[in-house]
Amino acid sequence: MKSKTITRREKKNQLTLEWAEYYLAQGFSVIPLLPKEKKPAIQWKKYQKRRPTKDELVEWFSDGENNIGIVTGKISGIAVVDLDSDAALEFANQNAFAETPTVRTGKGHHLYYMYPADSEVRNFQKRDDLPGIDLRGDGGYVVAPPSIHSSGTAYEWIDGQGLNDLPLSTEFPDMILTKKAEKTPIKELLRGVPEGQRNDSLFRAVCGLMKVGSNYADCLNYAYWFNERNIPPLPDDEVKRTVKGIFDRYREQKSVSQFSDPIYMQKTKILDLDHFDYATVLWKGKDLQKQDAKIEWVVDSILPKQSITLFHGRGGIGKTWLALQIGEAVAKGTPLFERTTQAMPVYYIDLENSFPVLVERIKKLKIQEINFWHNSSDTPPPKIDSADWIVYKEKLPPGLLIVDTLRAFQSQDENDSKHMAAVMGNLKTIRDKGFTIILLHHTPKNNERTYKGSTAIFDLCDHVLSIHGSKGPDGGEDDDLFGKYRWFGTKDKTRYMPFHMSLMFDTDEIFVEVKGPDVEDSENIRLSITKLIVNNDRLPMQSEVVDAIVESTELSKSRVQKLLIQGDKVFWTSKKGGIKNKKVYQPVFDFSKLIYKSDTGKLNFDDKTFDLLEKYLLWEGKDFIKSKPHRRIQFDDLYIAQVNSLLNCLKI
């Protein structure tokens, strides 16, 4: 028997997997990176806490395409010094960095050291006291051999300095772990600085003034004033040029806090354009498709994780009751309306309700696990636009944060777009720390189906939920039957998935979901609505629909009234527009159930209602037919072409 010939490709595939398995055997946590890139091919955070399995390695590396990444820090027992330039290598030689396993990279070297037992090693990039040197510790990773650089060069262990040649050095360079010296406080700088420090002190002082709202003229005058204390002072034209340059750059960046924040400047490389590499920040769509990134739900299909959700409704509609139900279900990890929840800490910030009212509702709902911070506390919850707002992101473990209400959570006019944009900006900062946020919010007096206040609130949230009443047959919301019903769902905006449901207050004053009508009932109601339209040449009023359905079915009047509420926006739609502007109904047909028969060239509806549907569509298109009588015959062809096109799009 002839032995199988192993191709070069198969050798590469085998080699990549073998290297990954070798690194795992060394105790390293390994992750896949995109081919010829540094970007992870998966969501890799969990591999900072656990190492992958051999099965995972086979899944990632058996085809030989992906690059190999090694997670640094305590999980792998290593910290890696990245020498990214010839100057950095020279710096390491001059400071006698200890010999240790070393990788030749695309532009420099990676020095693998044993993780220091008595220190915590965090990542850093581009420290100005360590030119061309980066550090990868906890929360970082490095590209490992035999990965391929974007230039086509392979990462490789230097001869005689591989993991099998040298032990990981325990002599980690002291200057790498030593924190950069603290900056001199601005108030000290204002007393005057010597030559060599004048421009830096001027920059920091002007940025500090801008943070408290000083305008250009004030900043320039102050700059002249404290420049006189420098030894020697800068020329006045240089001071003016520097202040103008700061203001011009600030206008470009839109945020003085970002512009003057060295971490922000480091991340965006605003001050290091010579070294900016666009390939490190841009993603191709095909690469993003490979990412193991999925939307997570705190409450399945209702509340997306790590989002800002605006939840609006008029006063007294039940926002707080429902928010408490949501919070308790999440705190316990128990289903809500038969939907799964993701258990997490829940914090309820109540600045709206009196303490006795809150306690009464907690007792009625038997709330046990929510953490409450009430406005009557000795230390009341800080407002989001106060100096203490950072307590939420710094001191609370990430979880679900429910704010009751947004209006009470900030101190200025909710119609002020600039202020509300800043408020939402602070909330986004909290969100990005891992929080999911629900903002209870009021509606205008004349419209319970929209939010109140500046458009900045709507623009900067991620998800909008609304709760409002469902009106009875006579339009009365306080009717014994209809006053208990609520419409709850997404409204106008969501970055996720739209939904809606019918809810009802039960006798214990908790919300329960009201299931929609079954298929047979909904079909009977929809057909009755359609017949009324065809026979009367207009949309029927609610009372006509109820009477027609009761007459043609065995359903009772009260049952039909309930079903009309439950099936609204699913099987039919309702709107005001009839006699005396009363509610009228129109059917909703699911065109995905239409079947096109190629042998007859006709469409059939699977529930045998096509004839009625055709008449209804002819009625709906009567303006088209009336305006162009000679095309009456062509209307069917037009309709068939439109639906057939829809079917093709839906791939039915």
XYZ file of C-alpha atoms in Angstrom:
652
model
C 0.000 0.000 0.000
C 1.264 3.437 -0.940
C 1.724 5.871 1.892
C -0.388 9.016 1.682
C 1.431 12.076 0.392
C 1.204 14.929 2.903
C 0.831 18.286 1.203
C 2.556 21.481 2.318
C -0.852 22.831 3.296
C -1.542 19.847 5.548
C 1.877 20.275 7.156
C 1.063 23.923 7.920
C -2.303 22.971 9.395
C -0.687 20.313 11.560
C 2.135 22.652 12.617
C -0.205 25.406 13.775
C -2.257 23.013 15.884
C 0.867 21.409 17.333
C 2.242 24.788 18.396
C -1.090 25.664 20.040
C -1.077 22.351 21.934
C 2.575 22.951 22.921
C 1.750 26.355 24.394
C -1.187 24.875 26.302
C 1.167 22.221 27.706
C 3.405 25.052 28.985
C 0.456 26.302 31.043
C -0.393 29.186 28.681
C -3.953 30.228 27.866
C -4.233 30.206 24.067
C -6.728 32.022 21.817
C -7.242 32.194 18.026
C -6.454 35.411 16.161
C -7.645 36.302 12.683
C -5.378 35.146 9.824
C -2.362 37.474 9.376
C -3.802 39.846 11.990
C -3.572 40.674 15.690
C -7.325 40.775 16.324
C -9.008 37.941 18.267
C -11.247 35.680 16.190
C -13.524 35.064 19.206
C -14.800 36.758 22.340
C -11.735 35.975 24.460
C -12.409 37.532 27.866
C -13.291 34.207 29.510
C -9.857 32.831 28.564
C -8.324 35.344 30.958
C -9.823 33.150 33.690
C -9.576 29.656 32.196
C -7.415 27.861 29.664
C -9.008 26.366 26.547
C -9.642 22.658 26.116
C -7.854 20.540 23.527
C -11.150 20.239 21.638
C -11.311 24.012 21.399
C -7.775 24.095 20.016
C -8.734 21.583 17.324
C -11.768 23.699 16.429
C -9.669 26.873 16.154
C -6.425 25.694 14.593
C -7.013 22.462 12.668
C -7.333 24.308 9.338
C -4.063 26.198 9.891
C -5.622 29.574 9.014
C -5.798 31.412 12.327
C -2.876 33.080 14.045
C -2.090 32.024 17.614
C -2.476 34.374 20.569
C -1.181 33.760 24.104
C -3.108 35.436 26.923
C -0.656 37.146 29.281
C -0.956 37.709 33.010
C -1.585 35.424 35.952
C -3.608 32.888 33.914
C -0.476 31.985 31.904
C 2.126 32.964 34.497
C 3.872 35.373 32.105
C 4.332 39.077 31.448
C 5.683 40.106 28.045
C 7.755 43.200 27.271
C 7.189 44.380 23.687
C 10.203 46.149 22.164
C 8.624 47.826 19.167
C 11.597 49.657 17.646
C 15.399 49.683 17.345
C 15.462 52.443 19.970
C 13.516 50.213 22.377
C 15.957 47.318 21.781
C 18.882 49.656 22.426
C 17.168 50.861 25.635
C 16.825 47.242 26.795
C 20.490 46.527 26.076
C 21.681 49.660 27.866
C 19.605 48.790 30.931
C 20.729 45.137 30.912
C 17.305 43.503 30.633
C 17.723 39.899 31.818
C 18.031 37.201 29.152
C 14.743 35.347 28.695
C 12.827 33.507 25.901
C 12.390 35.982 23.040
C 10.245 36.157 19.875
C 11.157 38.094 16.740
C 8.006 39.985 15.668
C 7.093 41.960 12.580
C 8.833 45.106 13.838
C 10.648 44.167 17.047
C 10.871 41.615 19.857
C 8.703 40.062 22.579
C 10.525 39.243 25.834
C 8.720 36.556 27.880
C 9.210 36.937 31.666
C 7.747 34.948 34.528
C 4.842 36.853 36.103
C 6.222 38.619 39.225
C 4.946 36.946 42.388
C 4.878 40.145 44.445
C 3.424 42.575 41.892
C 0.331 43.113 39.801
C 1.226 43.627 36.148
C -1.150 45.661 34.004
C -0.871 46.560 30.323
C 0.486 49.847 29.107
C 1.326 51.400 25.734
C 3.561 54.282 24.667
C 4.808 55.527 28.043
C 6.887 58.592 27.235
C 9.557 57.531 29.747
C 9.880 54.139 28.000
C 10.099 54.938 24.271
C 8.869 52.159 21.980
C 8.165 49.779 24.889
C 4.750 48.242 25.641
C 3.824 45.796 28.386
C 1.360 42.923 28.237
C 0.190 41.587 31.606
C -3.258 40.928 33.072
C -5.953 41.583 30.478
C -3.584 41.394 27.510
C -2.309 38.961 24.901
C 0.539 38.644 22.388
C 0.839 37.106 18.934
C 2.889 33.894 19.128
C 4.922 31.868 16.596
C 4.335 30.535 13.965
C 1.732 33.269 13.330
C 2.042 35.443 10.221
C 2.363 39.234 10.441
C 0.265 41.386 8.082
C 3.502 42.105 6.198
C 3.903 38.378 5.479
C 6.739 37.897 7.989
C 6.424 34.969 10.401
C 6.735 35.384 14.161
C 9.544 33.105 15.341
C 11.529 32.205 18.434
C 15.101 33.504 18.214
C 17.653 30.692 17.888
C 18.904 29.669 21.300
C 16.248 31.795 23.047
C 13.152 29.601 22.736
C 11.051 28.177 25.548
C 13.058 24.941 25.432
C 16.379 26.821 25.442
C 15.933 29.212 28.359
C 13.777 29.298 31.483
C 11.425 32.234 31.912
C 13.468 34.882 33.688
C 12.272 35.941 37.127
C 14.322 39.172 36.902
C 11.589 41.405 35.569
C 12.969 44.888 34.658
C 12.307 47.184 37.608
C 11.807 50.315 35.500
C 8.925 48.600 33.658
C 6.997 48.008 36.884
C 7.862 51.416 38.377
C 4.981 53.797 37.901
C 5.581 56.965 35.962
C 6.272 59.900 38.254
C 3.189 61.851 39.280
C 2.656 65.162 37.537
C 3.117 68.356 39.451
C -0.290 69.746 40.571
C -1.473 72.657 38.425
C -1.617 75.021 41.397
C 2.121 74.427 41.868
C 2.772 75.136 38.184
C 1.017 78.496 38.447
C 3.767 79.686 40.778
C 6.150 79.545 37.837
C 8.319 76.878 36.186
C 11.800 76.926 34.648
C 12.680 76.639 30.973
C 11.807 73.212 29.585
C 8.528 72.946 31.513
C 6.800 76.145 30.379
C 4.838 74.809 27.364
C 3.614 71.718 29.208
C 2.462 73.760 32.212
C 0.722 76.233 29.880
C -1.119 73.390 28.116
C -2.275 71.803 31.392
C -3.354 75.106 32.927
C -5.420 76.168 29.896
C -7.121 72.754 29.675
C -7.996 73.053 33.363
C -9.584 76.460 32.757
C -11.537 75.138 29.777
C -12.940 72.305 31.891
C -14.642 74.855 34.182
C -16.082 76.753 31.216
C -13.608 79.586 30.654
C -13.759 81.139 27.184
C -10.864 81.949 24.870
C -10.418 85.548 26.053
C -10.351 84.553 29.740
C -7.932 81.680 29.100
C -5.593 83.973 27.166
C -5.590 86.609 29.917
C -4.895 83.984 32.587
C -2.142 82.511 30.395
C -0.420 85.904 30.144
C -0.742 86.302 33.923
C 0.825 83.021 35.037
C 3.428 83.089 32.221
C 4.910 86.161 33.932
C 5.869 83.864 36.841
C 7.921 81.537 34.635
C 11.720 81.768 34.701
C 12.086 83.201 32.107
C 8.592 83.915 30.676
C 7.632 82.775 27.188
C 7.198 85.483 24.509
C 3.609 86.803 24.421
C 3.113 85.774 20.791
C 4.076 82.194 21.673
C 1.584 82.169 24.573
C -1.172 83.448 22.282
C -0.281 80.910 19.578
C -0.334 78.060 22.118
C -3.718 79.024 23.609
C -5.242 79.408 20.138
C -3.855 76.003 19.145
C -5.443 74.392 22.212
C -8.854 75.924 21.434
C -8.629 74.913 17.768
C -7.788 71.320 18.721
C -10.574 71.284 21.319
C -13.145 72.286 18.690
C -11.964 69.361 16.557
C -12.265 66.864 19.409
C -15.553 68.260 20.812
C -14.609 67.313 24.366
C -12.087 69.052 26.591
C -12.158 66.134 29.022
C -11.094 63.797 26.220
C -8.629 66.251 24.723
C -6.794 66.796 28.004
C -6.993 63.159 29.149
C -3.668 61.405 28.488
C -5.368 57.995 28.454
C -7.721 59.164 25.710
C -4.843 60.679 23.755
C -2.944 57.432 24.132
C -5.863 55.320 22.937
C -6.647 57.468 19.930
C -3.026 58.408 19.259
C -4.097 62.019 18.691
C -0.637 63.187 19.716
C 1.200 60.304 18.052
C 0.064 60.488 14.429
C 3.486 59.458 13.147
C 2.986 56.000 14.641
C -0.734 55.620 13.936
C -1.534 52.368 12.094
C -5.068 52.328 10.666
C -4.894 48.535 10.299
C -5.050 48.201 14.104
C -8.477 49.872 14.361
C -10.331 48.954 11.142
C -12.266 45.709 10.679
C -13.454 44.135 7.465
C -17.052 42.926 7.452
C -15.940 39.357 6.694
C -13.776 39.386 9.826
C -16.550 40.758 12.013
C -18.760 37.914 10.807
C -16.290 35.473 12.354
C -16.595 37.092 15.773
C -18.414 35.114 18.413
C -20.455 38.171 19.396
C -24.118 37.718 20.278
C -26.709 40.022 21.771
C -27.461 38.912 25.315
C -30.782 39.490 27.054
C -31.372 40.242 30.714
C -35.022 39.394 30.025
C -35.365 37.388 26.830
C -36.650 39.531 23.905
C -37.638 42.350 26.324
C -34.543 43.823 28.011
C -31.154 43.682 26.212
C -28.019 43.352 28.319
C -25.646 46.310 28.767
C -28.100 48.784 27.250
C -29.814 52.012 28.235
C -33.570 51.420 28.056
C -35.984 54.349 28.245
C -39.256 53.069 29.746
C -42.017 55.689 29.467
C -45.662 55.852 30.463
C -48.055 58.345 32.019
C -48.340 58.759 35.768
C -50.402 55.998 37.376
C -50.164 53.602 34.429
C -48.063 51.066 36.367
C -44.427 51.792 35.408
C -43.112 51.280 38.924
C -45.138 48.092 39.466
C -43.797 46.578 36.268
C -40.218 47.775 36.896
C -40.307 46.115 40.325
C -41.541 42.855 38.770
C -38.754 42.968 36.192
C -36.151 43.753 38.853
C -37.166 40.947 41.219
C -37.264 38.362 38.415
C -33.749 39.375 37.308
C -32.409 39.452 40.882
C -33.644 35.870 41.386
C -32.992 34.661 37.831
C -36.600 33.452 37.558
C -38.769 33.680 34.399
C -40.836 36.791 33.699
C -43.942 36.305 31.535
C -42.535 32.847 30.640
C -39.328 34.480 29.360
C -35.936 33.525 30.741
C -33.886 36.032 32.729
C -30.170 36.386 33.415
C -29.544 36.637 37.145
C -27.530 39.642 38.309
C -27.519 42.241 41.115
C -30.392 44.717 40.845
C -30.249 48.294 42.169
C -33.438 50.363 42.382
C -32.746 54.101 42.683
C -36.028 55.620 43.883
C -36.209 59.408 43.836
C -39.907 59.555 42.911
C -42.038 57.646 45.426
C -42.468 58.388 49.103
C -40.913 55.825 51.441
C -44.291 54.477 52.727
C -45.553 54.022 49.152
C -42.376 52.139 48.222
C -42.608 49.861 51.265
C -46.277 49.120 50.568
C -45.501 48.045 46.995
C -42.552 45.939 48.135
C -44.866 44.112 50.544
C -47.601 43.553 47.944
C -45.134 42.193 45.392
C -43.179 40.268 48.053
C -39.910 41.772 46.822
C -36.885 40.107 48.447
C -33.708 40.444 46.390
C -33.705 43.962 44.897
C -31.280 46.455 46.478
C -33.077 49.767 47.107
C -31.491 53.205 47.492
C -34.241 55.640 48.444
C -34.176 59.412 48.401
C -35.005 59.492 52.132
C -31.769 57.678 53.067
C -29.282 59.455 55.341
C -27.035 59.388 52.272
C -29.484 59.922 49.394
C -28.569 58.623 45.940
C -26.527 61.237 44.060
C -27.983 62.686 40.892
C -26.397 61.728 37.612
C -25.311 65.301 36.898
C -23.682 65.830 40.308
C -19.993 65.461 41.124
C -20.742 62.210 42.992
C -22.374 60.357 40.081
C -19.254 58.201 39.648
C -20.271 56.243 42.771
C -22.557 54.183 40.527
C -19.786 53.047 38.188
C -16.984 52.886 40.753
C -18.621 51.357 43.828
C -21.489 49.149 42.614
C -20.746 45.753 41.063
C -22.201 45.663 37.512
C -25.837 44.641 37.330
C -29.284 46.016 36.491
C -29.724 49.675 37.502
C -33.363 50.881 37.600
C -33.853 54.644 37.944
C -37.249 55.949 39.091
C -37.418 58.491 37.453
C -35.080 60.144 34.935
C -36.593 63.569 35.664
C -35.742 63.266 39.362
C -32.307 61.756 38.625
C -30.974 65.035 37.211
C -31.217 68.600 38.412
C -31.971 70.766 35.374
C -34.583 71.227 32.656
C -35.184 67.921 30.842
C -35.852 69.938 27.666
C -32.289 71.317 27.667
C -30.653 69.242 24.921
C -27.061 70.060 25.888
C -27.594 69.168 29.523
C -29.541 65.997 28.762
C -26.833 64.943 26.295
C -24.330 65.236 29.159
C -26.672 63.254 31.427
C -26.997 60.501 28.847
C -23.224 60.597 28.369
C -22.710 59.796 32.061
C -25.239 56.988 31.814
C -23.402 55.567 28.787
C -20.214 55.551 30.858
C -21.997 53.494 33.512
C -23.418 51.202 30.826
C -19.961 50.604 29.394
C -18.791 49.432 32.826
C -21.117 46.448 32.394
C -24.454 47.815 33.629
C -27.903 47.392 32.132
C -29.970 50.526 32.803
C -33.738 51.122 32.865
C -34.828 54.771 33.025
C -38.449 55.230 34.109
C -39.765 58.361 32.449
C -42.966 60.374 32.160
C -45.036 61.292 29.111
C -46.578 64.648 28.111
C -50.078 65.305 29.415
C -51.606 65.282 25.938
C -49.910 62.132 24.626
C -49.268 59.019 26.711
C -47.504 57.222 23.851
C -44.319 59.275 23.648
C -41.594 60.423 26.007
C -41.216 63.812 27.632
C -38.254 66.162 27.246
C -35.316 66.712 24.900
C -34.718 64.603 21.787
C -31.215 63.960 23.209
C -32.837 61.465 25.605
C -34.305 59.489 22.727
C -31.263 59.845 20.472
C -28.751 58.580 23.041
C -30.647 55.630 24.514
C -30.453 52.129 23.015
C -33.951 50.763 23.518
C -37.349 52.393 24.144
C -40.210 50.655 25.931
C -43.703 52.079 26.378
C -46.671 51.128 28.499
C -50.090 52.629 27.892
C -53.749 51.796 28.308
C -55.912 49.711 25.972
C -59.239 51.422 25.327
C -62.599 49.696 25.520
C -65.274 49.531 22.794
C -66.595 52.987 23.598
C -63.160 54.538 23.887
C -63.373 54.658 27.675
C -60.175 53.688 29.460
C -61.710 53.600 32.943
C -64.169 50.843 32.101
C -64.037 47.943 34.597
C -62.897 45.550 31.885
C -60.613 47.671 29.736
C -59.103 49.788 32.516
C -57.036 46.770 33.616
C -55.343 46.223 30.275
C -51.993 47.641 29.196
C -50.077 47.626 25.929
C -46.368 47.017 26.623
C -43.589 46.897 24.043
C -40.937 48.699 22.033
C -41.860 52.153 20.820
C -40.257 54.125 17.966
C -36.670 52.964 18.606
C -34.684 49.839 19.363
C -31.205 48.691 18.393
C -32.322 45.143 19.072
C -35.615 43.348 18.432
C -39.116 44.873 18.477
C -41.850 43.205 20.518
C -45.154 43.937 22.160
C -47.542 42.141 24.474
C -50.818 42.693 26.273
C -50.669 42.879 30.069
C -53.378 42.978 32.702
C -53.407 43.875 36.392
C -54.609 40.886 38.388
C -56.280 41.114 41.798
C -52.903 41.255 43.587
C -51.891 44.300 41.555
C -49.190 42.520 39.605
C -48.989 42.352 35.844
C -49.739 39.117 34.021
C -49.425 38.557 30.303
C -52.648 38.192 28.373
C -52.189 35.639 25.630
C -53.337 36.521 22.143
C -56.368 34.849 20.534
C -55.923 31.380 19.071
C -55.633 30.923 15.308
C -59.255 29.941 14.717
C -60.653 32.876 16.685
C -58.265 35.336 15.075
C -59.136 34.051 11.596
C -62.866 34.443 12.240
C -62.382 37.988 13.500
C -60.078 38.943 10.624
C -62.509 37.530 8.024
C -65.436 39.355 9.632
C -63.509 42.640 9.460
C -62.605 41.964 5.823
C -66.204 41.139 4.851
C -67.456 44.329 6.467
C -64.966 46.336 4.399
C -65.886 44.587 1.130
C -69.650 44.848 1.730
C -69.737 48.425 3.057
C -66.877 49.930 1.039
C -65.321 51.430 4.194
C -63.488 50.473 7.342
C -65.887 49.185 10.055
C -66.259 50.776 13.475
C -65.561 48.765 16.600
C -69.216 48.256 17.520
C -69.915 46.911 13.985
C -67.024 44.482 14.267
C -68.161 43.214 17.669
C -71.780 42.727 16.490
C -70.711 40.947 13.270
C -68.395 38.541 15.074
C -70.936 37.709 17.797
C -73.550 37.047 15.093
C -71.297 34.787 12.984
C -69.530 32.875 15.783
C -70.256 31.392 19.172
C -68.065 33.958 20.888
C -69.638 36.171 23.541
C -69.515 39.947 23.330
C -67.125 40.263 26.277
C -64.876 37.577 24.769
C -64.766 39.396 21.421
C -63.928 42.674 23.162
C -60.982 41.018 24.899
C -59.792 39.381 21.683
C -59.868 42.677 19.795
C -57.412 44.106 22.310
C -55.160 41.052 22.337
C -54.903 40.674 18.560
C -54.440 44.352 17.759
C -51.310 45.077 15.650
C -50.930 41.338 14.974
C -54.076 40.121 13.164
C -55.667 43.529 12.603
C -54.933 47.181 13.251
C -57.133 49.872 14.762
C -57.126 53.624 14.442
C -59.448 56.582 14.896
C -61.181 57.680 11.733
C -64.799 56.537 11.668
C -68.007 58.437 12.372
C -67.349 60.966 15.128
C -63.699 59.903 14.874
C -64.385 56.537 16.473
C -62.065 53.544 16.230
C -62.093 51.563 12.959
C -60.417 48.276 12.051
C -58.435 46.911 9.126
C -57.147 43.318 8.690
C -53.466 42.346 8.653
C -52.650 39.467 6.294
C -49.481 37.425 6.605
C -48.196 37.367 3.038
C -45.578 34.776 3.955
C -48.464 32.257 3.869
C -49.285 33.029 0.253
C -48.444 30.222 -2.168
C -47.740 30.882 -5.834
C -48.646 27.949 -8.089
C -46.517 28.008 -11.208
C -48.742 25.546 -13.085
C -51.825 27.799 -12.905
C -50.027 31.113 -12.546
C -52.302 31.985 -9.613
C -51.912 32.598 -5.918
C -53.724 30.613 -3.260
C -54.069 31.460 0.398
C -53.544 28.396 2.509
C -56.689 29.064 4.586
C -58.890 29.289 1.471
C -59.654 32.960 1.880
C -58.036 34.069 -1.381
C -61.321 35.108 -3.051
C -62.161 37.366 -0.147
C -58.587 38.584 0.033
C -58.656 39.424 -3.680
C -61.830 41.471 -3.251
C -60.324 43.239 -0.285
C -57.147 44.047 -2.215
C -59.234 45.294 -5.119
C -61.070 47.547 -2.664
C -57.772 48.709 -1.159
C -56.491 49.464 -4.681
C -59.715 51.096 -5.897
C -57.989 54.463 -6.284
C -55.490 52.834 -8.636
C -58.257 51.171 -10.686
C -60.509 54.251 -10.736
C -57.714 56.512 -11.912
C -56.716 54.095 -14.690
C -59.810 52.086 -15.787
C -58.042 50.572 -18.788
C -55.704 48.821 -16.359
C -58.435 47.051 -14.394
C -57.495 43.750 -16.014
C -53.851 44.367 -15.318
C -54.430 44.875 -11.578
C -54.308 41.137 -10.871
C -51.060 40.842 -12.788
C -49.628 43.782 -10.875
C -50.695 42.252 -7.559
C -49.286 38.826 -8.459
C -45.974 40.354 -9.513
C -45.711 42.309 -6.266
C -46.457 39.342 -4.020
C -44.290 36.986 -6.057
C -41.421 39.440 -5.629
C -42.109 39.505 -1.889
C -42.089 35.714 -1.764
C -38.745 35.606 -3.523
C -37.315 38.045 -0.992
C -38.643 35.941 1.851
C -37.407 32.759 0.116
C -40.744 31.099 0.760
